[in-house]
Coordinates of C-alpha atoms in Angstrom, one line a residue:
Chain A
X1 CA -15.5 8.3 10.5
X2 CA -13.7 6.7 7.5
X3 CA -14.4 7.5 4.1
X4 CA -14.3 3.9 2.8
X5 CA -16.3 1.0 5.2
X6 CA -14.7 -2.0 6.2
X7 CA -15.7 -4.3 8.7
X8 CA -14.4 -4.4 12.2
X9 CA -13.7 -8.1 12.5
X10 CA -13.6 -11.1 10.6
X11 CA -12.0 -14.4 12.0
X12 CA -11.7 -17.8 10.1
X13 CA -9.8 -21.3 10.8
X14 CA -6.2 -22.3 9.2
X15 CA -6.7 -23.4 5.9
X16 CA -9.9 -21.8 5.2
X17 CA -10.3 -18.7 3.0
X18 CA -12.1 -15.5 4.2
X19 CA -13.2 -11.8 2.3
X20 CA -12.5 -8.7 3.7
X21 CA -15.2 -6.3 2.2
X22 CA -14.2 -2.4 1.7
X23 CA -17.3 0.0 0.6
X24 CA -16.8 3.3 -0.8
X25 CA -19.0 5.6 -3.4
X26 CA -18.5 6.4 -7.3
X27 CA -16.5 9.4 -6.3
X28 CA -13.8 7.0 -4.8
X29 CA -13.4 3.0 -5.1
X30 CA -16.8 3.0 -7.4
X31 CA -15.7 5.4 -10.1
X32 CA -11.6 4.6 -10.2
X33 CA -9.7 1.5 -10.5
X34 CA -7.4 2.4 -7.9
X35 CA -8.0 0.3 -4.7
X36 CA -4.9 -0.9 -2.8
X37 CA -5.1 -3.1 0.4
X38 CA -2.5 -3.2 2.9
X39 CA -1.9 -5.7 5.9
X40 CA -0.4 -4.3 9.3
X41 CA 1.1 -6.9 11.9
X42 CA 0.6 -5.7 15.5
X43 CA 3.5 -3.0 16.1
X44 CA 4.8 -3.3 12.7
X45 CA 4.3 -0.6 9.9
X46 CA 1.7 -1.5 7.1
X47 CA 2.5 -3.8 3.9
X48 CA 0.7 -3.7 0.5
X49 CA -0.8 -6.6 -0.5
X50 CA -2.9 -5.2 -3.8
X51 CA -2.8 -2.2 -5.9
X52 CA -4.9 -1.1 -8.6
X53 CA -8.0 -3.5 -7.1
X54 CA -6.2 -7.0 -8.2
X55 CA -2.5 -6.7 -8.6
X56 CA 0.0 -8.1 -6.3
X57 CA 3.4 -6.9 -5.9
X58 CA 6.4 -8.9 -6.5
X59 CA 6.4 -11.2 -3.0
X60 CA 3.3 -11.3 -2.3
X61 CA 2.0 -14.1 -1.9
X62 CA -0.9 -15.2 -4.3
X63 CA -3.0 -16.4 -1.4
X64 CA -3.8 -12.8 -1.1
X65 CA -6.2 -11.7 -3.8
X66 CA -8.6 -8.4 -4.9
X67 CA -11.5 -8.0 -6.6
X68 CA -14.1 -4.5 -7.4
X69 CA -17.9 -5.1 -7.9
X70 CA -19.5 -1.2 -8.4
X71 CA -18.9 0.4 -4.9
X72 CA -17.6 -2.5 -2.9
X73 CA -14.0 -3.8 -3.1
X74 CA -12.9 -7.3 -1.6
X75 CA -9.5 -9.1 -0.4
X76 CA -9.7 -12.7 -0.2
X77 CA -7.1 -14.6 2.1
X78 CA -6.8 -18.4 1.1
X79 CA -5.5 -21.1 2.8
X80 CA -5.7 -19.0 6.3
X81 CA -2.4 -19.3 8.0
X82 CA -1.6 -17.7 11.6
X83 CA 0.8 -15.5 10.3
X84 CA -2.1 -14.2 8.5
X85 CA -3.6 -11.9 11.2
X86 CA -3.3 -8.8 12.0
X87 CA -5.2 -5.3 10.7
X88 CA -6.0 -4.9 7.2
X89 CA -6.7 -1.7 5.8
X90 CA -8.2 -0.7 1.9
X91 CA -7.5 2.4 0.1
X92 CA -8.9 4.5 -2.6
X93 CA -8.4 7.5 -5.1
X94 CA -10.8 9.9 -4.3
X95 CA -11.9 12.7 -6.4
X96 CA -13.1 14.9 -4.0
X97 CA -11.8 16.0 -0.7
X98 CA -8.9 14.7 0.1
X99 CA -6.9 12.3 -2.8
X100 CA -6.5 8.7 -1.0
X101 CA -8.8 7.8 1.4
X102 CA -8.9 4.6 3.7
X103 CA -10.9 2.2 5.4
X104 CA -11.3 1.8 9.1
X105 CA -9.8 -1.2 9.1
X106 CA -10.0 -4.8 9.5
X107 CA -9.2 -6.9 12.1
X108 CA -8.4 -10.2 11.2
X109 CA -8.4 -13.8 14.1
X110 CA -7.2 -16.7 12.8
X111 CA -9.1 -19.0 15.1
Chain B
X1 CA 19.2 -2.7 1.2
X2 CA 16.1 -0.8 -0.1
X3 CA 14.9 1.4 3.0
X4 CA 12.8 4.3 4.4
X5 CA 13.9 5.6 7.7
X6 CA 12.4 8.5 9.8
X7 CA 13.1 10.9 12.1
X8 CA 12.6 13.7 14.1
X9 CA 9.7 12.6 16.0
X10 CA 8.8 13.4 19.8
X11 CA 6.6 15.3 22.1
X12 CA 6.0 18.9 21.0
X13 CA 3.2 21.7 23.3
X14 CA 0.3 22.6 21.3
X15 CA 1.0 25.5 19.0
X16 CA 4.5 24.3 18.4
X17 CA 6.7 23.2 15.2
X18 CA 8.5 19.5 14.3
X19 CA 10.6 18.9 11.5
X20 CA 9.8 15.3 10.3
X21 CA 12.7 13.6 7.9
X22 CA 12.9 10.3 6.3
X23 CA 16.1 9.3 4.7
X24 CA 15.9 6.8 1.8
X25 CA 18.5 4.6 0.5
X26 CA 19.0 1.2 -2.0
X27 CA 16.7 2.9 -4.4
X28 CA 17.4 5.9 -6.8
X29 CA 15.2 8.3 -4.2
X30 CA 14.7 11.0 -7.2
X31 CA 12.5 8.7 -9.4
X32 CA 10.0 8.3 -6.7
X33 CA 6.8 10.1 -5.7
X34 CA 6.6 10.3 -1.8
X35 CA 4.2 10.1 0.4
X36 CA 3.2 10.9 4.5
X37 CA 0.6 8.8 6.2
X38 CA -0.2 8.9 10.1
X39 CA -1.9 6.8 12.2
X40 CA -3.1 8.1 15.3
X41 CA -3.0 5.7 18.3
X42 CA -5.1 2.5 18.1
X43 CA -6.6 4.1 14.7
X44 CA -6.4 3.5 11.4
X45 CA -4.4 5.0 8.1
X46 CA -4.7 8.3 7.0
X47 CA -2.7 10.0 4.1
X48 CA -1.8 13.4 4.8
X49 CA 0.6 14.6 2.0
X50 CA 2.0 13.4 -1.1
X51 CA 5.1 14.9 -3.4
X52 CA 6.4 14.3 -7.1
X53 CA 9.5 13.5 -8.2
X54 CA 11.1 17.0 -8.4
X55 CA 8.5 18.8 -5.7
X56 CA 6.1 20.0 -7.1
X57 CA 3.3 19.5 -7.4
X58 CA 2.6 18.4 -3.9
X59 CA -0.8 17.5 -2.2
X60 CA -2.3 17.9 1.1
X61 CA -5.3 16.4 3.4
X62 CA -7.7 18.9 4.4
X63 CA -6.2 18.2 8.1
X64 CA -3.5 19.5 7.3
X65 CA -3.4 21.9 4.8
X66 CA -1.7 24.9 5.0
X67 CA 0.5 23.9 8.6
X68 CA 2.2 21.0 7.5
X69 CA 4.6 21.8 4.1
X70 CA 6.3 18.8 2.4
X71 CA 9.6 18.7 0.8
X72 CA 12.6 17.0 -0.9
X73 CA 15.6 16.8 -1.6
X74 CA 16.9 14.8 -4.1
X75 CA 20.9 15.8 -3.7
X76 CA 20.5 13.9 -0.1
X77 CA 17.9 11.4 -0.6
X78 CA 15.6 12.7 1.8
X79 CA 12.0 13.9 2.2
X80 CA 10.8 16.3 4.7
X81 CA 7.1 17.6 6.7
X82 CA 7.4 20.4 8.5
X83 CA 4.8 19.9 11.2
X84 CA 3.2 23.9 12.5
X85 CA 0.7 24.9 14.7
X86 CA 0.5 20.8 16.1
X87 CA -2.6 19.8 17.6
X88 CA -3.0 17.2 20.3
X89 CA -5.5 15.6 17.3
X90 CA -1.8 15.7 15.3
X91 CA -0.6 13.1 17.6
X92 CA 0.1 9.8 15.3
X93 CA 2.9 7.9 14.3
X94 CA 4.1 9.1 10.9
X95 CA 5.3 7.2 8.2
X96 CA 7.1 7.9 5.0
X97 CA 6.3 5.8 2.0
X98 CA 7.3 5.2 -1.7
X99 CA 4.9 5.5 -4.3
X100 CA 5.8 2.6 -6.9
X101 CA 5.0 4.9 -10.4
X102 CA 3.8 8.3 -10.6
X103 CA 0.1 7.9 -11.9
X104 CA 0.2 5.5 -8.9
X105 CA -2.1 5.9 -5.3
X106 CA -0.8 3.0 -3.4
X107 CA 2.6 3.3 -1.3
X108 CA 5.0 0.0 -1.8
X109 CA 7.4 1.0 0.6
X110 CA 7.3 2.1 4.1
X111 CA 9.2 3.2 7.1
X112 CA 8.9 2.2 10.4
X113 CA 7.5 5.8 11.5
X114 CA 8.0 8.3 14.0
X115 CA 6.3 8.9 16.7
X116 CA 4.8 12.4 17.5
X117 CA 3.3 13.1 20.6
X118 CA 1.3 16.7 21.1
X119 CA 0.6 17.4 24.8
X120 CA 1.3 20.3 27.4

C-alpha cells in the first residue's frame, strides 16, 4: 500500500481539463511544501511535471498545473491532448519512515 | 547532451550481489544530489536511496537499508548501488535520477533504468 492515495483512473475528452487528486497526512504532503508530480508514458521512464506543489520546470508545458489544500494535493491537465496519457504519479517529503514517498499512481485515458 | 545512463542490470539467485552504475554526462555530475528509484513490474515509484554531492550523507528506504550501499564518484561522473542479499521482492527496474538543488525532493532527470530480475 502507498503512502500517499491517488486514484486509479481518471479519463477525460481532448480539450477538456481534468484533476488528478494525491492524499497524504501532515507528516508528509500536509505538513511540507514539497509535492512533485511526475508523468510516465507507457515503457518510458518517468518525467516531472511539478515540484514544490506548483512549480513547473523549464519545458513543461503550463497546461500542466499543481495546487495543495491541507492533506490533499492536485495536478490539473488543461486542454486534454492524447499525448497526455499515460501514468501519473505524486510525491512527497516525509518526515517519518522513509524520506520521499509516492502515490500509487494514476492512470490517465484520453477518451 | 544532458544524460543519465545505467547499467549493470540482469537476473541475479536470491541471496546474491549486483553492482548497479549510472554514468552521467552534459552536466557537471559533482554539483548534483543523486538519487535511486525502482519500480517493480506493473507497479508504481518507490525511492530507495538518495546521496549528496560529495557522499555523504546518504539516505535509505527502510526496504533497503543496510543491503543496498550507495556511492559516487565524482572523478568519473558516476553513481553507484551495490545491490546484497537480493530478494525476488528486489525485482524492479531501477532508475538513477538527478535531484535539481540540494534542499530539493523531486528528481528532474532520469535514466532509462535497468532492469533487475531476482529468481532461482
Amino acid at each position: 500500500q502507498s503512502a500517499l492515495t491517488q486514484p486509479a483512473s481518471v479519463s477525460g475528452s481532448p480539450g477538456q481539463s481534468i484533476t488528478i487528486s494525491c492524499t497524504g497526512t501532515s507528516s508528509d504532503l500536509g505538513g511540507y511544501n514539497y509535492v512533485s508530480w511526475y508523468q510516465q508514458r507507457p515503457g518510458k521512464a518517468p518525467k516531472l511535471l511539478i515540484h514544490e506543489v506548483s512549480n513547473r520546470p523549464s519545458g513543461v508545458s503550463k497546461r500542466f498545473s499543481g495546487s495543495k489544500s491541507g492533506n490533499t494535493a492536485s495536478l490539473t491537465i488543461s486542454g486534454l491532448q492524447a499525448e497526455d496519457e499515460g501514468d501519473y504519479y505524486c510525491s512527497s517529503y516525509s518526515a517519518i519512515n522513509t524520506l520521499v514517498v509516492f502515490g500509487g499512481g494514476t492512470k490517465l485515458t484520453v477518451l | 547532451q544532458v544524460r543519465l545512463e545505467e547499467s549493470g542490470g540482469g537476473l541475479v539467485k536470491p541471496g546474491g550481489s549486483l553492482r548497479l552504475s549510472c554514468a552521467a554526462s552534459g552536466f557537471t555530475f559533482s554539483d548534483y544530489y543523486m538519487g535511486w528509484i525502482r519500480q517493480a513490474p506493473g507497479k508504481g515509484l518507490e525511492w530507495i536511496s538518495y546521496i549528496s554531492t560529495r557522499g555523504s550523507p546518504v539516505y535509505y528506504a527502510d526496504s533497503v537499508k543496510g543491503r543496498f550501499p550507495i556511492s559516487r564518484d565524482n572523478a568519473k561522473n558516476s553513481l553507484f548501488l551495490q545491490m546484497n542479499n537480493l530478494r525476488a521482492e528486489d525485482t524492479a527496474i531501477y532508475y538513477c535520477a538527478r535531484v535539481p538543488y540540494s534542499s530539493s525532493w523531486s528528481f528532474e532527470l532520469w535514466g532509462q533504468g535497468t532492469l533487475v530480475t531476482v529468481s532461482s
